Backbone as CSV, one residue per row, in Angstrom:
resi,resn,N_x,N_y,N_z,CA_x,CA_y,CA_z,C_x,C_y,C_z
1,UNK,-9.679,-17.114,-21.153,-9.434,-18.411,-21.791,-8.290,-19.154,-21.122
2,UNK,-7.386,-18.259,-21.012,-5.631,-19.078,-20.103,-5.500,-18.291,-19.138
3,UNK,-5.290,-18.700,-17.813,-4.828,-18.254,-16.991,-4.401,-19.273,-15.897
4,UNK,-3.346,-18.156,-15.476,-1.751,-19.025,-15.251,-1.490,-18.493,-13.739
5,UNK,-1.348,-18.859,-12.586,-1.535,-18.676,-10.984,-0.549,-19.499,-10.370
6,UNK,0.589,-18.708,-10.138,1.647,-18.829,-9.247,2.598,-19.834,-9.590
7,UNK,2.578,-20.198,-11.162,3.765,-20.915,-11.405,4.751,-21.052,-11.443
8,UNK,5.896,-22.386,-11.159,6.991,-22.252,-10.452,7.496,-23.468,-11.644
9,UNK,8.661,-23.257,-12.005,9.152,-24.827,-13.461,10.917,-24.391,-13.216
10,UNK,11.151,-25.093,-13.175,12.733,-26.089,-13.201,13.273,-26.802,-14.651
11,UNK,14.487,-26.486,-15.212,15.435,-27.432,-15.396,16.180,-28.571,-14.156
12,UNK,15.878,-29.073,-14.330,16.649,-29.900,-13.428,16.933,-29.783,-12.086
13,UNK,18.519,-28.591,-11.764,17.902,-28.321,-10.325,18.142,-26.590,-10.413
14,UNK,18.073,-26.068,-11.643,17.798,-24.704,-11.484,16.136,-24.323,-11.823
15,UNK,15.953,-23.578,-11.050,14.154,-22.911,-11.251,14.091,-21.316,-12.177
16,UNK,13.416,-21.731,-13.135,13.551,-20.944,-14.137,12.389,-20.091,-14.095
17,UNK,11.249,-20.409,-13.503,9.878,-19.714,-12.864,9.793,-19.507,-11.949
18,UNK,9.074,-18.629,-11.202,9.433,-17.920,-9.820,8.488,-17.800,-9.585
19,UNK,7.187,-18.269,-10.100,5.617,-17.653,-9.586,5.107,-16.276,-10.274
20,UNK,5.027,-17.153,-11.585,4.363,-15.845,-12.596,2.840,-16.387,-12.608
21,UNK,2.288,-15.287,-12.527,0.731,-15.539,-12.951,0.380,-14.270,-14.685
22,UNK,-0.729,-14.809,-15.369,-0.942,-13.846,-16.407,-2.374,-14.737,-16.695
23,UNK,-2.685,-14.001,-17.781,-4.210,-14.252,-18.195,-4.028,-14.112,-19.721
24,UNK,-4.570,-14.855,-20.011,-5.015,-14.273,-22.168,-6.943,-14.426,-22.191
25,UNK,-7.642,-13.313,-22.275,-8.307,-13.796,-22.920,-8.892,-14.077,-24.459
26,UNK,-9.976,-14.880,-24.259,-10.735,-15.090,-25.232,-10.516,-14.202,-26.758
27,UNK,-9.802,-14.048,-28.014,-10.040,-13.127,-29.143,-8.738,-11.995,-28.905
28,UNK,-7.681,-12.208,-28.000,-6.913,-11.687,-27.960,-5.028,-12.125,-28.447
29,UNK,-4.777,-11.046,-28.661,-3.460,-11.176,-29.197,-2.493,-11.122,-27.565
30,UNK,-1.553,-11.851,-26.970,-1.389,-11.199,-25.630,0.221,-11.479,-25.944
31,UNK,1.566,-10.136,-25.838,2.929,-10.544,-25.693,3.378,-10.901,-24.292
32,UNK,4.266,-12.003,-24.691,5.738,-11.540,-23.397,6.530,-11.270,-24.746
33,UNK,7.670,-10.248,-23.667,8.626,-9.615,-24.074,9.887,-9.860,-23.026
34,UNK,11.130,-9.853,-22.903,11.984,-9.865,-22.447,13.303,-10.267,-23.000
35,UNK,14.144,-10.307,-22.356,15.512,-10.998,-22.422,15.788,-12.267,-22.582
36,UNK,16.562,-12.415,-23.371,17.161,-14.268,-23.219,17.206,-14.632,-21.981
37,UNK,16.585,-15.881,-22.071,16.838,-16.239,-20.598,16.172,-15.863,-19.322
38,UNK,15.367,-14.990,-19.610,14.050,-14.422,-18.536,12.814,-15.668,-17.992
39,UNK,12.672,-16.806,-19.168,11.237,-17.932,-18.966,10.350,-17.906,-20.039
40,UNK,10.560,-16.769,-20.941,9.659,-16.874,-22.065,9.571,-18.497,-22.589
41,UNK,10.230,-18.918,-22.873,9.928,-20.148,-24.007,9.566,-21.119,-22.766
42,UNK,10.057,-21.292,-21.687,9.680,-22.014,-20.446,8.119,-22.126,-20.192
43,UNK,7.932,-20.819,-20.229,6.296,-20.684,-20.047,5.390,-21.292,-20.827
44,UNK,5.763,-20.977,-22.269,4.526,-21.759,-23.306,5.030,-23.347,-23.082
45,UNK,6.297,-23.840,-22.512,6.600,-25.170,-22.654,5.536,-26.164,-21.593
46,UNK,5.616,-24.923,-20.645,4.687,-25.645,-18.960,2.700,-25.866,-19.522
47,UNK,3.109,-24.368,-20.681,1.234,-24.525,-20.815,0.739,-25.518,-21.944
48,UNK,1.980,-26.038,-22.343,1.972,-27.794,-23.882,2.031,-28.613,-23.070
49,UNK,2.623,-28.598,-21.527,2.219,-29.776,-20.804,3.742,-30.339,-21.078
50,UNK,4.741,-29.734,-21.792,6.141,-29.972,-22.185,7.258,-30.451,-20.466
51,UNK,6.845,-28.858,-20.088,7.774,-29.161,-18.719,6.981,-29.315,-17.446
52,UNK,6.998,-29.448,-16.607,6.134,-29.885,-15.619,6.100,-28.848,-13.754
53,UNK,5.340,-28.282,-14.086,5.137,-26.829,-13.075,5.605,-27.791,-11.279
54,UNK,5.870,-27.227,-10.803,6.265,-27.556,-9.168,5.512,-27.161,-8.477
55,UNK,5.021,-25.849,-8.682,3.857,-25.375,-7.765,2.879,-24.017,-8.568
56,UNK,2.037,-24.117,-8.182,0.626,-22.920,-9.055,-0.002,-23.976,-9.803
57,UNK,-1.089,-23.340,-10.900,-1.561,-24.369,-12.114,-2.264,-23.390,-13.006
58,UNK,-2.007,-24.157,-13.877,-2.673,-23.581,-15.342,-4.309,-23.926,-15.826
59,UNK,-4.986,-23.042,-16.413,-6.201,-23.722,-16.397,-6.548,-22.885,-17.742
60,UNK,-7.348,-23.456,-18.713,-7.771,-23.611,-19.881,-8.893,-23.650,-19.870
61,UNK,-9.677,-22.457,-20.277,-10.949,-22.248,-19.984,-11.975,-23.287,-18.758
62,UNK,-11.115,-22.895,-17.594,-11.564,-23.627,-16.240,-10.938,-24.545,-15.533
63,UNK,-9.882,-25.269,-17.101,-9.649,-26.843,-17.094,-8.096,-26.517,-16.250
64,UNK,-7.838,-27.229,-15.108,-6.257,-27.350,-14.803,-5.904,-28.560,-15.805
65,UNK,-4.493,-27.915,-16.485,-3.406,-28.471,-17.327,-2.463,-29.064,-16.564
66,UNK,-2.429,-28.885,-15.598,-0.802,-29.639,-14.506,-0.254,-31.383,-14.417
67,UNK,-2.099,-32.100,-14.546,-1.497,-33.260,-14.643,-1.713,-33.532,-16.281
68,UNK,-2.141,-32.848,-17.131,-2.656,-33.709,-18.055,-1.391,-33.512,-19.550
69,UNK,-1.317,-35.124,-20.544,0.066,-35.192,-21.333,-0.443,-34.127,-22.354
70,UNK,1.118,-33.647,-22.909,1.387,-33.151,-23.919,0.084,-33.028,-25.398
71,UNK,-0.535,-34.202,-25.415,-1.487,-34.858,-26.353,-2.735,-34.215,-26.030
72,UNK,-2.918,-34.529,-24.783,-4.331,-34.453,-24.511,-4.478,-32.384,-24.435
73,UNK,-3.310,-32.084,-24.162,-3.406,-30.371,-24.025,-3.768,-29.768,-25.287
74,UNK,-2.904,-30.700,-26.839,-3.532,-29.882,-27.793,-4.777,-31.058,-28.392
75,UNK,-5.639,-31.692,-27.887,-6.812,-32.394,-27.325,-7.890,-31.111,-27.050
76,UNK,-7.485,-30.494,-26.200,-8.154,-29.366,-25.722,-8.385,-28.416,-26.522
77,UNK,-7.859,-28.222,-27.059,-7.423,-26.630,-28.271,-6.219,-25.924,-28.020
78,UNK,-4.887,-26.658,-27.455,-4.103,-25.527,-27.867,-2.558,-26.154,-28.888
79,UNK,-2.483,-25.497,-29.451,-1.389,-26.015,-30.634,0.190,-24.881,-29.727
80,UNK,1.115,-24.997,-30.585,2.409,-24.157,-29.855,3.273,-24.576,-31.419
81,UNK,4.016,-23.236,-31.429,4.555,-23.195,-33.017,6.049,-22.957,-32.235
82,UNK,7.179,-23.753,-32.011,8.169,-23.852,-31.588,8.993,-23.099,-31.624
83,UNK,10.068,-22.118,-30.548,11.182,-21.281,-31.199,11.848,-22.392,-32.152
84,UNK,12.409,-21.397,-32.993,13.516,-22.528,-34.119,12.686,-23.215,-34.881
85,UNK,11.367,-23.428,-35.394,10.401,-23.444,-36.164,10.578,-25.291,-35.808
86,UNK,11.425,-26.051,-36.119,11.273,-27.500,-36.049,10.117,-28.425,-36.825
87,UNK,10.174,-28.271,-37.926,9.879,-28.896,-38.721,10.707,-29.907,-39.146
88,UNK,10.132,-31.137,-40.156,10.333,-32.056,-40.251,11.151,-32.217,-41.760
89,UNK,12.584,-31.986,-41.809,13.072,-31.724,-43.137,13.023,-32.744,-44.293
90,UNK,12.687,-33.892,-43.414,13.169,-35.221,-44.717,12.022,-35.327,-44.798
91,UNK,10.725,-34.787,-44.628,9.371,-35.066,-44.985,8.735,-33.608,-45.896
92,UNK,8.037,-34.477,-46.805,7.334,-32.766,-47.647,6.774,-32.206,-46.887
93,UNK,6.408,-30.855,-47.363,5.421,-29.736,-47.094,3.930,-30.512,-46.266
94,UNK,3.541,-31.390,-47.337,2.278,-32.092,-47.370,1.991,-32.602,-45.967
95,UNK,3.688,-33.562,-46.187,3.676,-34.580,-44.321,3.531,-34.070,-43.616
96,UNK,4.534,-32.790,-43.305,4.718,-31.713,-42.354,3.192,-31.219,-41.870
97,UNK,2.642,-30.473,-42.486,0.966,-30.457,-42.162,0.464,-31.076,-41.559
98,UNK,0.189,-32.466,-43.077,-0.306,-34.026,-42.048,-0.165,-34.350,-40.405
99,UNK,1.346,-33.800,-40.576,1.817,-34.580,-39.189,0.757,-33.718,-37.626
100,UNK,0.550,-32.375,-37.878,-0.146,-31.263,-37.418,-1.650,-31.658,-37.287
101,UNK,-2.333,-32.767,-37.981,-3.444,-33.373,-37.911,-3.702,-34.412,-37.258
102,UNK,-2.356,-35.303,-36.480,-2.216,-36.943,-36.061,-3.749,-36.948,-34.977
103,UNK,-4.501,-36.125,-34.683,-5.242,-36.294,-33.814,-6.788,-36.305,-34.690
104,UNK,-6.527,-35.641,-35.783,-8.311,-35.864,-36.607,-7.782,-37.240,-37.759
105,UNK,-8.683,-38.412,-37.392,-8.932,-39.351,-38.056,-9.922,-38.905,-39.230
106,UNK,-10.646,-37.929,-39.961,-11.370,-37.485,-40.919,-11.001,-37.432,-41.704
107,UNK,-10.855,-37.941,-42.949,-9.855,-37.531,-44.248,-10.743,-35.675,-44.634
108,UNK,-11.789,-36.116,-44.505,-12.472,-34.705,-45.431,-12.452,-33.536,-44.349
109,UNK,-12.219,-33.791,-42.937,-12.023,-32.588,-42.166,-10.482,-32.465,-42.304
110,UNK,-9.203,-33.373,-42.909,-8.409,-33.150,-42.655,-7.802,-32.311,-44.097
111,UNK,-8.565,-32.436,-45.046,-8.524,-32.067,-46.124,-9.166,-30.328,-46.449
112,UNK,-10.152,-29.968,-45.175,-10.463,-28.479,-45.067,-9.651,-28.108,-44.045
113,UNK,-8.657,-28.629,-43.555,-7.859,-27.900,-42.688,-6.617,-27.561,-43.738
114,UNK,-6.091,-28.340,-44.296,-5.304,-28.222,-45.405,-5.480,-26.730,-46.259
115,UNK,-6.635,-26.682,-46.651,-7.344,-25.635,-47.630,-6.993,-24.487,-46.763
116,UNK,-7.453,-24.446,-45.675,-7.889,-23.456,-44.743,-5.885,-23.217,-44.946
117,UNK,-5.027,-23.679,-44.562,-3.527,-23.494,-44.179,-2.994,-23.139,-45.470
118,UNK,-3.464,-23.564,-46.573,-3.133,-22.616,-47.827,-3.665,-21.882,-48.219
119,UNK,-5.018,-21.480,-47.541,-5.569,-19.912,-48.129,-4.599,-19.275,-47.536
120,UNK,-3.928,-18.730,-46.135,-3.390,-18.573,-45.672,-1.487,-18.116,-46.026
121,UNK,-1.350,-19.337,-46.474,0.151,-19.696,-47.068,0.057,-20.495,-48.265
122,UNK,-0.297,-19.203,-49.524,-0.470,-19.649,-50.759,1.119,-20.679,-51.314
123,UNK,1.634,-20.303,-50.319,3.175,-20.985,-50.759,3.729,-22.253,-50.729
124,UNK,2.947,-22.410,-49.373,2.845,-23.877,-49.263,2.337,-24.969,-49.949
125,UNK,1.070,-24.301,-50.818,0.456,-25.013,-51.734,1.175,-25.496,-52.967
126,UNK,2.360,-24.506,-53.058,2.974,-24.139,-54.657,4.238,-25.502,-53.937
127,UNK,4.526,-25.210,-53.027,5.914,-26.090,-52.264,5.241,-27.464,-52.006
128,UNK,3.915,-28.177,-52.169,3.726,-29.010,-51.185,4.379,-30.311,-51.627
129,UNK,5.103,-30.528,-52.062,5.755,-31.789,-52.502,7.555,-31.704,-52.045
130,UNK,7.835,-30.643,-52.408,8.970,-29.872,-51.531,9.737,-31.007,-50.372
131,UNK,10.616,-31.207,-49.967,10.902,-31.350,-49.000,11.201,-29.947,-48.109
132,UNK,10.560,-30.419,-46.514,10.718,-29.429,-45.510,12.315,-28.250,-44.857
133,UNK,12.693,-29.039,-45.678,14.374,-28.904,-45.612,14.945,-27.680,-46.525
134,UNK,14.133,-27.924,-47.580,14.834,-27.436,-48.745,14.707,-25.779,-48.706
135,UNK,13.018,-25.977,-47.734,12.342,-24.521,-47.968,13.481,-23.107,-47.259
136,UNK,13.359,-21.964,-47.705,13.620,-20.494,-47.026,13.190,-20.354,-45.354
137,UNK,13.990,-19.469,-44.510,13.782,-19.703,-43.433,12.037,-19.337,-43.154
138,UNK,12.122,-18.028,-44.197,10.616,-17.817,-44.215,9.650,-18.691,-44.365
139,UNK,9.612,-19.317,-44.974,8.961,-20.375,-46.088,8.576,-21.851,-44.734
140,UNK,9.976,-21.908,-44.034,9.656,-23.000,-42.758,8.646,-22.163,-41.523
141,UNK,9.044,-20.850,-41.339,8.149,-20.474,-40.238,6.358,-20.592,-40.764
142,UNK,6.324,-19.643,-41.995,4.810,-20.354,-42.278,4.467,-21.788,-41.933
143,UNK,5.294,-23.008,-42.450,4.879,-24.255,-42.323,4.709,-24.440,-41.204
144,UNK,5.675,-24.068,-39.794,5.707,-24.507,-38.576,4.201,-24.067,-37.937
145,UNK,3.627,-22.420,-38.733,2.248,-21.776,-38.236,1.593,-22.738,-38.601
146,UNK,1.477,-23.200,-40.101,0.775,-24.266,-40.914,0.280,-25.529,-39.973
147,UNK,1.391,-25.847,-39.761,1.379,-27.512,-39.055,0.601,-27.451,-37.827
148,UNK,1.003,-26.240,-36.738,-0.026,-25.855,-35.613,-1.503,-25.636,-36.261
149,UNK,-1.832,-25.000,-37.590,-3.065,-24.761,-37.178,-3.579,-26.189,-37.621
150,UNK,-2.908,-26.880,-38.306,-3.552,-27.979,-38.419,-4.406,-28.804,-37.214
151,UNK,-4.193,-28.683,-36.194,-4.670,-28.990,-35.170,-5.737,-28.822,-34.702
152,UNK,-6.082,-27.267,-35.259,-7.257,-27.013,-35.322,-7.968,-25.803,-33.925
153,UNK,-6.705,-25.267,-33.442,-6.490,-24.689,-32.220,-7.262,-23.454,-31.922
154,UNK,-7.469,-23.440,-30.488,-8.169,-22.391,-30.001,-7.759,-21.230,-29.411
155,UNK,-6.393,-21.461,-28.758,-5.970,-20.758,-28.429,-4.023,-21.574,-28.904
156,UNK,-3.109,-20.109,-29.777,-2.185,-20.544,-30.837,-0.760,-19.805,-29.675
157,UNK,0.125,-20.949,-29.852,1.402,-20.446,-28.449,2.478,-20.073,-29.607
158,UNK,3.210,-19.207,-29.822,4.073,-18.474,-31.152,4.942,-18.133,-30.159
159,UNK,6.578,-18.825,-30.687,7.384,-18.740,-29.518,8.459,-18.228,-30.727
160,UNK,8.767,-17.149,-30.712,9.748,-16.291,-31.671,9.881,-16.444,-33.000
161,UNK,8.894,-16.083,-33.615,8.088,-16.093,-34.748,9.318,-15.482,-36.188
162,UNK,9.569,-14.268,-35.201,10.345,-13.517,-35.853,11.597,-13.739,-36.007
163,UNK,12.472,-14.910,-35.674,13.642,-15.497,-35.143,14.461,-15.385,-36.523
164,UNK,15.200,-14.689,-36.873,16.242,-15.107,-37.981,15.563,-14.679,-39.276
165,UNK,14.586,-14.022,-39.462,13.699,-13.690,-40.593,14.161,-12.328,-40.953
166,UNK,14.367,-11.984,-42.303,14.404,-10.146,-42.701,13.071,-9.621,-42.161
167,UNK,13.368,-8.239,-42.171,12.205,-7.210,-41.664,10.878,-7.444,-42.689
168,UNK,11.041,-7.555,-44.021,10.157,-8.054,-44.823,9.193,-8.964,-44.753
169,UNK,10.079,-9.937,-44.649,9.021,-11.438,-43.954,8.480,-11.413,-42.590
170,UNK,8.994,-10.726,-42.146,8.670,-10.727,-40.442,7.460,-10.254,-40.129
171,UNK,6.863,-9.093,-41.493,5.992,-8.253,-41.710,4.958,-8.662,-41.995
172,UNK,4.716,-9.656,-42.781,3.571,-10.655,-43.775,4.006,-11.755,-42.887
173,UNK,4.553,-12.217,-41.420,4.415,-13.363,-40.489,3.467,-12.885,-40.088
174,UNK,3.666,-11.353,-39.325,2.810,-10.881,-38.117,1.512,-10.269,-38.703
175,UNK,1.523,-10.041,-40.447,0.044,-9.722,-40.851,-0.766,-11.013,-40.742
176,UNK,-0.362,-12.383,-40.876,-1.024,-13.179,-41.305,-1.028,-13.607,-39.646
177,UNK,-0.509,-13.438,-38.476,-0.992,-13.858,-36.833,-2.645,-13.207,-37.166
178,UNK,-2.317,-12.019,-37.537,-3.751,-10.621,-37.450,-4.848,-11.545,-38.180
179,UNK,-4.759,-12.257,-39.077,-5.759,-12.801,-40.005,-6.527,-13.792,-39.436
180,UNK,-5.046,-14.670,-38.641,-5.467,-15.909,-37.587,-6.269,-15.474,-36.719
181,UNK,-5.706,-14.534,-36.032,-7.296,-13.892,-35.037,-8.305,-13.484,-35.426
182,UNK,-8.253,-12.931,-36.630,-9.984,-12.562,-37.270,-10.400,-13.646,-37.384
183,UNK,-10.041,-14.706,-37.382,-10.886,-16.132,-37.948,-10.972,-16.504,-36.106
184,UNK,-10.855,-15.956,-35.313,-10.942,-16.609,-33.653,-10.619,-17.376,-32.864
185,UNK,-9.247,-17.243,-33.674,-7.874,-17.738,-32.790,-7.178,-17.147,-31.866
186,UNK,-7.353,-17.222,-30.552,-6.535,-16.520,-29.529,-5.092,-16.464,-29.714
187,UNK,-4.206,-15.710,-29.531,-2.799,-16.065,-29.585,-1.930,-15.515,-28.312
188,UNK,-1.087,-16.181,-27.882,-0.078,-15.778,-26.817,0.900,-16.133,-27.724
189,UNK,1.812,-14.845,-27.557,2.810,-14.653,-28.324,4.255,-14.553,-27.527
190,UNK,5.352,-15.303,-27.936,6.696,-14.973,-27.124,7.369,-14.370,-28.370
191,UNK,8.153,-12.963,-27.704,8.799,-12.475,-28.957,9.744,-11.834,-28.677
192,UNK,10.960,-11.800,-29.063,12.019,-11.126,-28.538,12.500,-9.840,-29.333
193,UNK,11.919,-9.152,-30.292,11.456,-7.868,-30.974,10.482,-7.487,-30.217
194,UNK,10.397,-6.625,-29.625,10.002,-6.095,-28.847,8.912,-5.062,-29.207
195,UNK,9.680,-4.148,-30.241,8.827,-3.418,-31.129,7.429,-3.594,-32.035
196,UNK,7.863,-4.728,-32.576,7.069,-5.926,-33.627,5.969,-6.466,-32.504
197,UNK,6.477,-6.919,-31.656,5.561,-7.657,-31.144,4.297,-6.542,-29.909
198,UNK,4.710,-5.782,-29.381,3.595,-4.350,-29.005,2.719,-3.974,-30.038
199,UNK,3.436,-3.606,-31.120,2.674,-2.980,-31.874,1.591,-4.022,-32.671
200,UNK,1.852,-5.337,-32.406,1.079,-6.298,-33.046,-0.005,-6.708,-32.227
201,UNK,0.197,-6.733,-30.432,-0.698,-7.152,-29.548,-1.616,-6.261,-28.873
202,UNK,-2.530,-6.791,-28.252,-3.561,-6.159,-27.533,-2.780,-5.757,-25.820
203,UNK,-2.441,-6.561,-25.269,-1.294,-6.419,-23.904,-0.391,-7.276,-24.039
204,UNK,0.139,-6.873,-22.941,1.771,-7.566,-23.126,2.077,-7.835,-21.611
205,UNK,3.139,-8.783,-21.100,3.592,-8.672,-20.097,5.556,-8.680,-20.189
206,UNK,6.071,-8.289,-19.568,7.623,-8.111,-19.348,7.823,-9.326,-18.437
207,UNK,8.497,-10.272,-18.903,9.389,-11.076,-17.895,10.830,-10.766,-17.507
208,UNK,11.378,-10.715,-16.332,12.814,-11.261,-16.220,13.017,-11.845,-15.209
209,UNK,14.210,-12.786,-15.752,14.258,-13.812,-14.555,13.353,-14.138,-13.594
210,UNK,12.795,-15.273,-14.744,11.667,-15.786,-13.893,10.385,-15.270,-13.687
211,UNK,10.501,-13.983,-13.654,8.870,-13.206,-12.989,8.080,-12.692,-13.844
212,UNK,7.184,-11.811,-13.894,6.869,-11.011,-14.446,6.982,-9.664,-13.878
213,UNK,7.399,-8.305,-14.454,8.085,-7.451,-13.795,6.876,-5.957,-14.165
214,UNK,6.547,-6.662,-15.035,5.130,-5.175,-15.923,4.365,-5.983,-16.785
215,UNK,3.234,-5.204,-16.732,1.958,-5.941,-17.696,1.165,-4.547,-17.555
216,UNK,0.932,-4.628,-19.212,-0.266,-3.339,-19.550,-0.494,-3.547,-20.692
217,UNK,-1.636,-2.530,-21.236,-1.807,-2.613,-22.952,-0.716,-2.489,-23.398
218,UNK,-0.590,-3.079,-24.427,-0.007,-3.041,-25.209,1.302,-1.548,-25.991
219,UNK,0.216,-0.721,-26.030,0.296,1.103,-26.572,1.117,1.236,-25.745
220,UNK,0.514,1.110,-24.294,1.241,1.994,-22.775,2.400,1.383,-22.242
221,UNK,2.455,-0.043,-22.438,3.906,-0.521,-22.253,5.411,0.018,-23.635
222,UNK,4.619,0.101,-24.946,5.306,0.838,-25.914,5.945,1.725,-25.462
223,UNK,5.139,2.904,-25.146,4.897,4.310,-24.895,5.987,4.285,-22.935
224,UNK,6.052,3.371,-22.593,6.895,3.463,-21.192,8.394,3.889,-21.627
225,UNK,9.102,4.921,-21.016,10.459,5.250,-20.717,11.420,4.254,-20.760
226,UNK,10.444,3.075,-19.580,11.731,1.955,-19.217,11.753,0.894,-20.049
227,UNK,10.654,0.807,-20.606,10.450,-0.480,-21.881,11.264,0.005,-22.871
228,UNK,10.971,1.403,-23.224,11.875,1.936,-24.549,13.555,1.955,-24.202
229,UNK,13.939,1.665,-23.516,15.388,2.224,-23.186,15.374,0.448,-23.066
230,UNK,15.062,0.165,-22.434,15.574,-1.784,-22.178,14.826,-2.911,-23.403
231,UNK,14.152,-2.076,-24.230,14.047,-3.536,-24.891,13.524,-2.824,-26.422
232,UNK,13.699,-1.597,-26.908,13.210,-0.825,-27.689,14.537,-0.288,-28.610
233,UNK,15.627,-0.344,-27.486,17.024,0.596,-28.063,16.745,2.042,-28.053
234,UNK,15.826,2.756,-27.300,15.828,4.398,-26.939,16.676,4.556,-26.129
């Protein structure tokens, strides 16, 4: 479904990509894992069409992403649920969603996407008048999942899901990713729990600085010496 060939992305005049390539397919859960500061959040930014690749290209079931805007990428099918969740505080629950729909003009398709985001996050339903502000950190990461699926996405970009959440919530985040994929949502996942996020995916790849340094299932990157000692705490 995504695959990513020799990409190279910049701040300004430092290069933060070095020519990583990876693949997700179709019905899969796929991690990066690494360190602050390795390209994780860089990467899902280049595949929203956010930052703008220098050299390689991205392609979406065939499609190169390199020239095309921000809009037209989740146009395509792909939504991206932001590190730091970024939601919209002075707007309700309701807007917040809404806002996750600006691309379906349907009131009645926009109204089963709604349904569909509170079977999901019965909470949101109970909050939807709420301002976005008011909610638990927990309570905003659902919405931020919420607002992406509103979109209606095919393949879902989860950029530290787990960020600032107790072990509790973190638990019923990553059951309800599992649910999103039974319904046949691809997901590429950035996660800096390391643990949480293996044991949740199908493969994984290791970034640092810039590259990618290992890629395997999921189990067998767990189960590695050097993964457990650098990003596990063994």
């Amino acid at each position: 479904m995504l695959r990513i060939e020799d990409i190279h992305a910049s701040y300004e005049q430092t290069e933060v990509l070095r020519g990583i390539s990876l693949k997700v397919n179709q019905g899969e859960i796929v991690a990066i894992i690494g360190a602050n500061g390795a390209g994780k959040t860089t990467t899902l930014m280049t595949i929203s069409g956010l930052i703008r690749i220098s050299k390689g290209e991205i392609f979406f079931e065939e499609r190169g992403l390199s020239n095309l805007p921000p809009h037209e990428i989740v146009r395509l099918g792909i939504s991206q649920v932001p590190e730091g969740r970024r939601i919209f505080p002075r707007l309700t629950v309701l807007e917040n969603l809404e806002m996750g729909a600006f691309l379906c003009k349907e009131k009645e398709e926009i109204k089963n996407r709604l349904e569909m985001v509170y079977a999901y996050f019965p909470i949101l339903a109970e909050r939807s008048r709420q301002f976005g502000g008011t909610l638990s950190g927990g309570e905003q990461q659902m919405l931020a999942i919420g607002r992406a699926l509103m979109c209606k996405p095919r393949l879902l970009l989860l950029d530290e899901p787990s960020l600032g959440l107790a072990p509790m919530i973190v638990s019923k985040i990553f059951e309800i990713i599992r649910k999103i994929r039974s319904q046949g949502v691809t997901v590429l996942l950035v996660e800096q729990n390391a643990r949480a996020a293996l044991m949740l995916a199908d493969r994984g790849y290791v970034m640092e600085t810039g590259t990618i340094s290992m890629t395997n299932d999921a189990r067998a990157l767990a189960a590695d010496q050097r993964i457990r000692e650098a990003y596990l705490g063994e």
